mmCIF file of C-alpha atoms and ligand atoms in Angstrom:
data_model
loop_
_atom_site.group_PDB
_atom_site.id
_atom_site.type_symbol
_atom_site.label_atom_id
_atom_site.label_comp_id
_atom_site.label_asym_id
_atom_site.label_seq_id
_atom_site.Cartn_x
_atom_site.Cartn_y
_atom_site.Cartn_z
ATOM 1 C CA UNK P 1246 59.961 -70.861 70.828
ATOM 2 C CA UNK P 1247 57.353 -71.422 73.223
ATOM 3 C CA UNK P 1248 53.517 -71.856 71.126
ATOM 4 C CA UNK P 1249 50.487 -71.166 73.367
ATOM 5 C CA UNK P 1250 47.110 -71.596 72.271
ATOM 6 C CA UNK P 1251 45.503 -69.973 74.915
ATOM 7 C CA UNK P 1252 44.635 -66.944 76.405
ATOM 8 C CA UNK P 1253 46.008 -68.025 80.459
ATOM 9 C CA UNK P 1254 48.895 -69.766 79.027
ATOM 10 C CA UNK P 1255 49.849 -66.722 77.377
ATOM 11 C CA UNK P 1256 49.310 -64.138 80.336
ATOM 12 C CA UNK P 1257 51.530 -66.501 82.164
ATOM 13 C CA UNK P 1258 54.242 -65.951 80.130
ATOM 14 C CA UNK P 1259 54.034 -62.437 79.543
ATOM 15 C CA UNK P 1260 54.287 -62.352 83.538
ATOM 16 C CA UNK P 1261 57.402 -64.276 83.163
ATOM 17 C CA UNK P 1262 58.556 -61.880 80.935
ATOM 18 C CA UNK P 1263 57.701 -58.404 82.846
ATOM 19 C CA UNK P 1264 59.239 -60.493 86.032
ATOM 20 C CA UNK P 1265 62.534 -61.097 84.040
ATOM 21 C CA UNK P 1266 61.974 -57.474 82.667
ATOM 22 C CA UNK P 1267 62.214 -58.178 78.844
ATOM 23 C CA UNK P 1268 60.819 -55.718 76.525
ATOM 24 C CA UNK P 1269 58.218 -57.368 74.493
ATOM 25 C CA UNK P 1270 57.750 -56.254 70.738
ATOM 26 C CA UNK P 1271 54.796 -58.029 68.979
ATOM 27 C CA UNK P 1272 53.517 -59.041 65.331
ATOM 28 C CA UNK P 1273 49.982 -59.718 65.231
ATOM 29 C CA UNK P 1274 49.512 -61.769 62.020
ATOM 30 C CA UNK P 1275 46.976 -64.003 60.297
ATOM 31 C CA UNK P 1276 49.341 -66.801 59.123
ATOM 32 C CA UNK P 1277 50.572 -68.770 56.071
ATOM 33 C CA UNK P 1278 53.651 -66.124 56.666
ATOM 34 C CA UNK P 1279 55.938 -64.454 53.643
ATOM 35 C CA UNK P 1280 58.644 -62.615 53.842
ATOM 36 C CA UNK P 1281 56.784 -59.276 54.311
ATOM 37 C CA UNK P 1282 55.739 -60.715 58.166
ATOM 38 C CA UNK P 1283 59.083 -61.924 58.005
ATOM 39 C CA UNK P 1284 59.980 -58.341 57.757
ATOM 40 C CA UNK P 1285 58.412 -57.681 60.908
ATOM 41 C CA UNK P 1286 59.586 -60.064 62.999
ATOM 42 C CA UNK P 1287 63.158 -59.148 62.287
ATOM 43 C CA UNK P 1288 62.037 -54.641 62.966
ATOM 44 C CA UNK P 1289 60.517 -56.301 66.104
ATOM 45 C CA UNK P 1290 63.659 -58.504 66.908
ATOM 46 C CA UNK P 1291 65.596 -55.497 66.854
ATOM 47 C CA UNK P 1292 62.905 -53.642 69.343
ATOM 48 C CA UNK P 1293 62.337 -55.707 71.783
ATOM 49 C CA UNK P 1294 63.976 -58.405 74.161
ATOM 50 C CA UNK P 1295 60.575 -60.875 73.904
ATOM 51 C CA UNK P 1296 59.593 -61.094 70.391
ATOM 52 C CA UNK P 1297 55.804 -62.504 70.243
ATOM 53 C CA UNK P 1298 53.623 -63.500 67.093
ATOM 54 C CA UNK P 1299 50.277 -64.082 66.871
ATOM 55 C CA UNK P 1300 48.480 -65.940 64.100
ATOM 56 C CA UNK P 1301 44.889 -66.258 63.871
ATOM 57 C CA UNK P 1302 42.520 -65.725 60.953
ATOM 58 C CA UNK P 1303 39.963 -63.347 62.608
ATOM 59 C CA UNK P 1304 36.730 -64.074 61.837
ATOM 60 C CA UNK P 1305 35.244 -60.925 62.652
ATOM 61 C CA UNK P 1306 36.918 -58.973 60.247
ATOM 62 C CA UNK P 1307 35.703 -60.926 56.793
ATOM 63 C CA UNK P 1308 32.272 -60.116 55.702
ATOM 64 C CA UNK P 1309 29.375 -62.664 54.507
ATOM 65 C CA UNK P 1310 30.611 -63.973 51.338
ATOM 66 C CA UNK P 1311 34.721 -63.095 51.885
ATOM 67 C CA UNK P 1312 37.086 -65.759 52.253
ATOM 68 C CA UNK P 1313 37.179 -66.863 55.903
ATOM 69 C CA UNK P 1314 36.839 -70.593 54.903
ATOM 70 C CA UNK P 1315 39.203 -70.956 52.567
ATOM 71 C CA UNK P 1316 41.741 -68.215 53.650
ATOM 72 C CA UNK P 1317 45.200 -70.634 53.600
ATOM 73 C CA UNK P 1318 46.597 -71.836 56.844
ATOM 74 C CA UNK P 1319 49.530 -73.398 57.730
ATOM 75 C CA UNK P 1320 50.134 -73.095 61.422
ATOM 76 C CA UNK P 1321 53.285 -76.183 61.172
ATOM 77 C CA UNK P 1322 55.158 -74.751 58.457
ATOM 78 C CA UNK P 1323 54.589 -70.792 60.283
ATOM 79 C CA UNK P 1324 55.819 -72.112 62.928
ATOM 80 C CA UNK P 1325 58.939 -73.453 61.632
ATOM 81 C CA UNK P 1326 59.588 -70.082 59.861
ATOM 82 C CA UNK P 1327 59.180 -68.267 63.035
ATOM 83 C CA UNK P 1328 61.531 -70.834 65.111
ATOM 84 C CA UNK P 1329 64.009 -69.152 62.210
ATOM 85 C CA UNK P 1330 63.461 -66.208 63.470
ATOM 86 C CA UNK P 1331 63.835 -66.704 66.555
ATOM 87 C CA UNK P 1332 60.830 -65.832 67.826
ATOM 88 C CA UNK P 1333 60.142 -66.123 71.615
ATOM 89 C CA UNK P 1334 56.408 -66.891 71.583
ATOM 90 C CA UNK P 1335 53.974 -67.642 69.226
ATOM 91 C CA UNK P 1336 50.177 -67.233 70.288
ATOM 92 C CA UNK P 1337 47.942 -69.184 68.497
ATOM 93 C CA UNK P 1338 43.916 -69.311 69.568
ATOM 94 C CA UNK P 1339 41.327 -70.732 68.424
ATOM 95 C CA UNK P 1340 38.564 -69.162 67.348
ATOM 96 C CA UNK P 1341 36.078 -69.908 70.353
ATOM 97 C CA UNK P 1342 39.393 -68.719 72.764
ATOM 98 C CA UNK P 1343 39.039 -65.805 71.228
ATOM 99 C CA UNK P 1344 35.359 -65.099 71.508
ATOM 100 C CA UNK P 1345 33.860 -67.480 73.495
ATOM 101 C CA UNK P 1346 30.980 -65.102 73.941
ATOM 102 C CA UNK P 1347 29.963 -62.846 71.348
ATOM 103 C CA UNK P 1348 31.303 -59.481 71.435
ATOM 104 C CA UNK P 1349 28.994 -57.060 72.253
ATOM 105 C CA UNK P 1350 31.408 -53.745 72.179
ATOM 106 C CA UNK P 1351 31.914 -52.508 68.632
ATOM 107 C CA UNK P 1352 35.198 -50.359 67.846
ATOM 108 C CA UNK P 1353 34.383 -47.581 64.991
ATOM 109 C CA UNK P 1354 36.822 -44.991 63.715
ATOM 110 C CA UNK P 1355 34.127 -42.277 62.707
ATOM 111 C CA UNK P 1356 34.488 -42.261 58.755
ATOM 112 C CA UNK P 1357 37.745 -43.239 58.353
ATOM 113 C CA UNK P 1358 36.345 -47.152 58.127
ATOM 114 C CA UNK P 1359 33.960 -46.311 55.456
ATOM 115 C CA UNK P 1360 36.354 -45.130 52.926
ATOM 116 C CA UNK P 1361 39.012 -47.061 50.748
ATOM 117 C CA UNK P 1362 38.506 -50.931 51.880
ATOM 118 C CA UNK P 1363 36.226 -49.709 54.333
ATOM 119 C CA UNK P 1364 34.061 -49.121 51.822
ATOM 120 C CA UNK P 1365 34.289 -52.421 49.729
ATOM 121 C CA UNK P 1366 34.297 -54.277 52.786
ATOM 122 C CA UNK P 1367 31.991 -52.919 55.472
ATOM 123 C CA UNK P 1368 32.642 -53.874 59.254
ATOM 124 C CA UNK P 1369 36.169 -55.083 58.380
ATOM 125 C CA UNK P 1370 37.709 -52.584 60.680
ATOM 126 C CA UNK P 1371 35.632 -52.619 63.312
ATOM 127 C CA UNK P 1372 36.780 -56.545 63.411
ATOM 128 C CA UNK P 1373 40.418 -55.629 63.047
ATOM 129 C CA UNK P 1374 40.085 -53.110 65.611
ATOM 130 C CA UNK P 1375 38.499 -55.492 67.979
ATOM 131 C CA UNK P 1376 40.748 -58.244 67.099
ATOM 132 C CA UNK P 1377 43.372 -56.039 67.693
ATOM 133 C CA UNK P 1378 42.678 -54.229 70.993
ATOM 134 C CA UNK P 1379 42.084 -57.745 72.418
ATOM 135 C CA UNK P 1380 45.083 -58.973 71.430
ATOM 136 C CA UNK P 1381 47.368 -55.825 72.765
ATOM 137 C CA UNK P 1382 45.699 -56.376 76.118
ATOM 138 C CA UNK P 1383 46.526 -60.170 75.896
ATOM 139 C CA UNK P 1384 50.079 -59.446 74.973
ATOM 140 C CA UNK P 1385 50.247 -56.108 76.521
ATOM 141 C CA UNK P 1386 52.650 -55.642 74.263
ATOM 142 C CA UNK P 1387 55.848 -52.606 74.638
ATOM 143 C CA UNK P 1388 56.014 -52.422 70.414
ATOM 144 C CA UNK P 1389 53.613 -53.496 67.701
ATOM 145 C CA UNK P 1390 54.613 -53.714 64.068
ATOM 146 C CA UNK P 1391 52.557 -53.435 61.519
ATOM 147 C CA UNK P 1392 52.919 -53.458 57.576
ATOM 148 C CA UNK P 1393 52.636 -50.412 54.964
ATOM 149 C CA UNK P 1394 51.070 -52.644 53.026
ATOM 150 C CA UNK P 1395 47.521 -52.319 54.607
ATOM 151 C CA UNK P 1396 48.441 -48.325 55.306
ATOM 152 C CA UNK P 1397 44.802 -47.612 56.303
ATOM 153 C CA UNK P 1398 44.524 -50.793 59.179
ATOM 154 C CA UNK P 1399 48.098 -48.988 60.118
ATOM 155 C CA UNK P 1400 46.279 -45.606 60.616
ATOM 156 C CA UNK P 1401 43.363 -46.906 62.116
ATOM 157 C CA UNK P 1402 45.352 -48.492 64.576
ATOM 158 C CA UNK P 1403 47.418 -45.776 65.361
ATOM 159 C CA UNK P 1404 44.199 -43.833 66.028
ATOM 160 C CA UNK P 1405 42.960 -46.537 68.175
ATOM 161 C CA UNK P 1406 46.304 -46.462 70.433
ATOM 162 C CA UNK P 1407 46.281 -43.119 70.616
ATOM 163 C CA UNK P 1408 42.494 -42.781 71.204
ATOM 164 C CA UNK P 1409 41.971 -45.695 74.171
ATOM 165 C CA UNK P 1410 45.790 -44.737 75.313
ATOM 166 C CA UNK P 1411 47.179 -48.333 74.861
ATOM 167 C CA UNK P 1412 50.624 -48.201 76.077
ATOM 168 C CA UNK P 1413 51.711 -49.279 73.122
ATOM 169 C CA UNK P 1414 54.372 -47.977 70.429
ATOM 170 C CA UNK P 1415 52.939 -48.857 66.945
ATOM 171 C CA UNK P 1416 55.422 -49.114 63.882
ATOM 172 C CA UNK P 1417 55.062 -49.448 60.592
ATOM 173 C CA UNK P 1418 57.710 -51.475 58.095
ATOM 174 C CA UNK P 1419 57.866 -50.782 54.334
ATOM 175 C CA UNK P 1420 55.947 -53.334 51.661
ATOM 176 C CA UNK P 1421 57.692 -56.203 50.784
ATOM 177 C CA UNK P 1422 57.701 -57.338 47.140
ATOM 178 C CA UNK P 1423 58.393 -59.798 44.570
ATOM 179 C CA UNK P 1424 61.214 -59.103 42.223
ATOM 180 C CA UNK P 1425 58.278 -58.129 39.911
ATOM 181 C CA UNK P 1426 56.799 -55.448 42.170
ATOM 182 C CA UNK P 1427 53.968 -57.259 43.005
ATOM 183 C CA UNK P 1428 53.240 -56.834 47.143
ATOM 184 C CA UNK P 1429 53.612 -60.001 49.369
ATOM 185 C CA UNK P 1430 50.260 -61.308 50.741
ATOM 186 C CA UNK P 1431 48.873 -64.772 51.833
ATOM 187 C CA UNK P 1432 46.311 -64.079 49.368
ATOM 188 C CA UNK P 1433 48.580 -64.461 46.405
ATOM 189 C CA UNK P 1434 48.268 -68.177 46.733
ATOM 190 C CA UNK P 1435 45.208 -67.776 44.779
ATOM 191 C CA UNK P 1436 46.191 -66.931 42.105
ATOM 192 C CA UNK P 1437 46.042 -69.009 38.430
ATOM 193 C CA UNK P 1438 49.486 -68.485 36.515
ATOM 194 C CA UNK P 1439 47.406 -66.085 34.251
ATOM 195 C CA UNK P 1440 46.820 -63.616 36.955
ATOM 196 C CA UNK P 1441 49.561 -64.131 39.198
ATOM 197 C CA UNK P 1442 51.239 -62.376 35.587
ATOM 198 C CA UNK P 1443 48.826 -60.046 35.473
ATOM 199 C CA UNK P 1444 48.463 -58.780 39.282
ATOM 200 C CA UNK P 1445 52.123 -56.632 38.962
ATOM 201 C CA UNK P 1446 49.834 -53.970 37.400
ATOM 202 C CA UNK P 1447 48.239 -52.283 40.355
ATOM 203 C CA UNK P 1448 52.365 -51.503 41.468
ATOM 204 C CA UNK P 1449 52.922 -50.429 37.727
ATOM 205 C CA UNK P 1450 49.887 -48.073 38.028
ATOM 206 C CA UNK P 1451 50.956 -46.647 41.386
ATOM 207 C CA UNK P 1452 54.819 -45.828 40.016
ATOM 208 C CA UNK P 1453 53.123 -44.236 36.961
ATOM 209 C CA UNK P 1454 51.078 -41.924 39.105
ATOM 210 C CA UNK P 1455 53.914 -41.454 41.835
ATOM 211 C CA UNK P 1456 56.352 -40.588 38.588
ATOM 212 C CA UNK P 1457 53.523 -38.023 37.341
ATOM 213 C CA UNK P 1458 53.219 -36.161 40.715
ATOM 214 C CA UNK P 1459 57.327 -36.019 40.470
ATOM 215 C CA UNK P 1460 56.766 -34.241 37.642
ATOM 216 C CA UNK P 1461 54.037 -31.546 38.668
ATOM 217 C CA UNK P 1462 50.926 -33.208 38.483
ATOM 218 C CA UNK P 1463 48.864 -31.790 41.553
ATOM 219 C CA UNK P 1464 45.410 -33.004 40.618
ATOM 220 C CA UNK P 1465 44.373 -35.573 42.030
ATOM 221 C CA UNK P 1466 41.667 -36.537 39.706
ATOM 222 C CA UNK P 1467 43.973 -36.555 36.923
ATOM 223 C CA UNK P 1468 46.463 -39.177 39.315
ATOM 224 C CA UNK P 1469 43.253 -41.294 40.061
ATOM 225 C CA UNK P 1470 41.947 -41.485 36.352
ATOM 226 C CA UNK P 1471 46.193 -42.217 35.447
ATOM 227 C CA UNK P 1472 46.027 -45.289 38.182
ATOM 228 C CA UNK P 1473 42.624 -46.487 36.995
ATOM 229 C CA UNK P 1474 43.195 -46.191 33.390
ATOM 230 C CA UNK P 1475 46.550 -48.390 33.906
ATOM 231 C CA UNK P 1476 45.023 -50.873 36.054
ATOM 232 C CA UNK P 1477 41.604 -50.949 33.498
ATOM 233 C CA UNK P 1478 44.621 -51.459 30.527
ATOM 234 C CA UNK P 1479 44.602 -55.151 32.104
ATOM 235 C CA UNK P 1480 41.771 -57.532 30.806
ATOM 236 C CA UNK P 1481 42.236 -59.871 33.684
ATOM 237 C CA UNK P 1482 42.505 -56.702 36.489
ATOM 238 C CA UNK P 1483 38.842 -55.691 37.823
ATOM 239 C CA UNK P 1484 39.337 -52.434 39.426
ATOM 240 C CA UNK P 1485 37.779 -51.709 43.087
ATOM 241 C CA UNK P 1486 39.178 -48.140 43.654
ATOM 242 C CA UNK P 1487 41.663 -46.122 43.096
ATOM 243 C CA UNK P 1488 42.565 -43.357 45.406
ATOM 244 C CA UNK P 1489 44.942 -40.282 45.823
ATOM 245 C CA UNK P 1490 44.044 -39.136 49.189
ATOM 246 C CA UNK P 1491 45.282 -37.196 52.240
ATOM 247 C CA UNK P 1492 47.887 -39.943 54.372
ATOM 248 C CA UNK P 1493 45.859 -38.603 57.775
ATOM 249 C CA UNK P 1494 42.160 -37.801 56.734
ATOM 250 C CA UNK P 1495 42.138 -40.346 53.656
ATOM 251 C CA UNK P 1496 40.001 -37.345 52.131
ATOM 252 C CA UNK P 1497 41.173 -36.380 48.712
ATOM 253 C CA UNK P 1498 42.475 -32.853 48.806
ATOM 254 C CA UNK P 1499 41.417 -30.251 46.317
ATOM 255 C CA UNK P 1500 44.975 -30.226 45.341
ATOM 256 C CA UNK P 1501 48.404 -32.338 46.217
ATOM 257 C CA UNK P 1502 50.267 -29.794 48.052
ATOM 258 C CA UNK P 1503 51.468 -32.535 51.094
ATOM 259 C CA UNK P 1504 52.000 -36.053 51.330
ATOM 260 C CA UNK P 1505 49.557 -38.332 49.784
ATOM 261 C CA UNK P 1506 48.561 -42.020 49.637
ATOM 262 C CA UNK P 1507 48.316 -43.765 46.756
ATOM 263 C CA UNK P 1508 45.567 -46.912 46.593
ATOM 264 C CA UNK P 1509 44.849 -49.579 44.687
ATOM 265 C CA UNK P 1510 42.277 -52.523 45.156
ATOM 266 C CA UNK P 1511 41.734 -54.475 42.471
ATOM 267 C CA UNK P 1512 40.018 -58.110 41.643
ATOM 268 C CA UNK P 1513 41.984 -60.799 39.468
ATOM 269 C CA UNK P 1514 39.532 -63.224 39.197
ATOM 270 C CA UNK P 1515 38.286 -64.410 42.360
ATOM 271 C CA UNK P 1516 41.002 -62.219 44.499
ATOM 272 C CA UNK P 1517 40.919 -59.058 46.068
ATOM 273 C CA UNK P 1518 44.969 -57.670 45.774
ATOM 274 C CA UNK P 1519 45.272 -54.207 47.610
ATOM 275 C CA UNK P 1520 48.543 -51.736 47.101
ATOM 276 C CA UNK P 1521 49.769 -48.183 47.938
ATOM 277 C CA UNK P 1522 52.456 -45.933 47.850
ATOM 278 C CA UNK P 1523 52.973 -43.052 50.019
ATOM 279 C CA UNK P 1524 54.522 -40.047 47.736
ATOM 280 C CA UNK P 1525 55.772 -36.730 49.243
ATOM 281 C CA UNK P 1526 55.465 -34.318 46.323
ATOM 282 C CA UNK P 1527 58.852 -32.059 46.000
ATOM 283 C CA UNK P 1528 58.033 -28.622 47.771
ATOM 284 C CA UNK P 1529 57.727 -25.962 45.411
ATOM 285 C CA UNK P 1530 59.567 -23.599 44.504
ATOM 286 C CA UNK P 1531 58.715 -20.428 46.048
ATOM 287 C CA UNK P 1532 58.227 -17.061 42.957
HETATM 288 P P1 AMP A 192 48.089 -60.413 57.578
HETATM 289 O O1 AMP A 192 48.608 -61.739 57.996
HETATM 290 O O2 AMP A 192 47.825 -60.292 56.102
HETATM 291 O O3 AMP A 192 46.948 -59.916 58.432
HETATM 292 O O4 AMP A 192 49.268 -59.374 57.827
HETATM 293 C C1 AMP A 192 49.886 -59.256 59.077
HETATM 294 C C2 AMP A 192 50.801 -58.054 59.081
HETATM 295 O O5 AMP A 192 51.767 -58.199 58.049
HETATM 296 C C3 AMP A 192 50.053 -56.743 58.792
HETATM 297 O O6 AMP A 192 50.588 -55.713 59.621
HETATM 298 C C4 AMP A 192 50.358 -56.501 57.345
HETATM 299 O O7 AMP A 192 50.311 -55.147 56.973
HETATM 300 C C5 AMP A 192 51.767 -57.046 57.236
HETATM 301 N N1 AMP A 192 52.080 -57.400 55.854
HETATM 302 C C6 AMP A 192 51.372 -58.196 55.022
HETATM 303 N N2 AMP A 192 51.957 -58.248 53.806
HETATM 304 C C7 AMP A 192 53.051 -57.454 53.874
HETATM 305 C C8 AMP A 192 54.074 -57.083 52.935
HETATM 306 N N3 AMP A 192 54.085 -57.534 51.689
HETATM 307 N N4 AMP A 192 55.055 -56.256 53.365
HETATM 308 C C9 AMP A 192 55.051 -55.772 54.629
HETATM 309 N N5 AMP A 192 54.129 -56.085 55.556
HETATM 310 C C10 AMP A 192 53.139 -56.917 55.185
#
């Protein structure tokens, strides 16, 4: 595995690669990797002949007061998981590679940033979409993977693709758990013993409300006050939203007659967990 840290060194390669004609499938990431990245560097082994990483905690997408500082890092031991992998290349900038001026061109999504974390965390996606768009036309990239887990960065980047026609094939890989249900994240490291037992309760409260839609619930008010009233049943849980929305719009229909979305975003203590479930209600049947 080849690690470049900067932005020539890695259009160099990717000449190499489009000279040797290698498909190249990529996994933009910000680090101190689980198995749920790990999950998408083995969907993009099997999609493309160049597999490339990147790693780098993007500063413009944490807002004053969020956890840019102390968000973990561990470039050395990433990079041995990745070798595992066998990963091709794994770009790694610093932060002034990456913006050694400061942007000037913001990337909005008309609305559908301002809802769910958009809401609770204004400007994140404009940063991921900036971060983003900069790397694809680092990487240039044939296939991107990108997790279920943060379903409305995967929309808003499928909009972006699709919107500034990045040649670009975006996929999206199913959350990875623990064996307790709780989803993967680098953020879990923050967790005291007490709420690291606690945080399996947003993916309790999301196969409660999934189960209740199986059985005929089509209000979505009723699924949202079923998700927040299970997540609220947990003293150390605080909720941030809870959400039963359209998978495309993110707009909660007057009634759950397609596929929905399922949200959660909850604080346990000091950390901001976030979990969904997409749910196809069964069609019914017709008088
Ligand atoms: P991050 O390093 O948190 O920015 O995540 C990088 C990529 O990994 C994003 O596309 C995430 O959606 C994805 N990801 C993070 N956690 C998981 C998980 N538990 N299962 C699947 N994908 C994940």
């Amino acid at each position: 595995m080849e690690t470049l840290s900067t932005i020539a060194a890695a259009r160099r390669r990717r000449e190499a690669d489009r000279r040797e004609g290698r498909t190249v499938a990529f996994v933009p990431t910000m680090g101190f990797l689980h198995e749920g990245h790990l999950a998408l560097v083995r969907r993009a082994r099997k999609l493309g002949e160049a597999v490339w990483v990147s790693i780098f905690v993007n500063p413009t997408q944490f807002g004053p007061g969020e956890d840019f500082e102390r968000y973990p890092r561990d470039l050395e031991r990433d990079a041995a998981l990745l070798e595992v992998e066998g990963v091709d290349v794994l770009f790694a900038p610093t932060v002034e590679e990456m913006y050694p001026t400061k942007p000037v061109v913001q990337v909005g999504f008309s609305g559908l940033d301002a809802v769910l974390c958009g809401a609770s965390r204004p400007g994140h996606f404009a940063g991921v979409g900036l971060v983003v768009a900069r790397l694809f036309n680092i990487v240039e990239p044939h296939v991107a993977v990108f997790g279920q887990k943060d379903a409305q960065q995967a929309l808003l980047i499928r909009r972006l693709v699709e919107d500034l026609s990045f040649p670009v094939r975006i996929e999206v890989a199913p959350t990875v758990r623990e064996p307790d249900g709780l989803a993967m994240s680098s953020r879990n490291a923050y967790l005291s013993p007490e709420e690291r037992a606690a945080a399996p309760v947003l993916y309790r409260a999301l196969r409660a409300a999934r189960a209740a839609i199986l059985a005929g619930e089509r209000d979505p008010l009723a699924v949202e006050a079923l998700l927040r009233g299970r997540v609220e049943s947990e003293p150390l849980a605080r909720l941030d939203y809870a959400a039963c929305v359209d998978r495309q719009s993110l707009k909660r229909p007057e009634r759950i007659d397609g596929p929905v979305l399922l949200a959660l975003a909850a604080h346990l203590g000091s950390t901001r967990l976030i979990d969904n479930i997409p749910v196809d209600p069964p069609l019914e049947a017709s008088p």
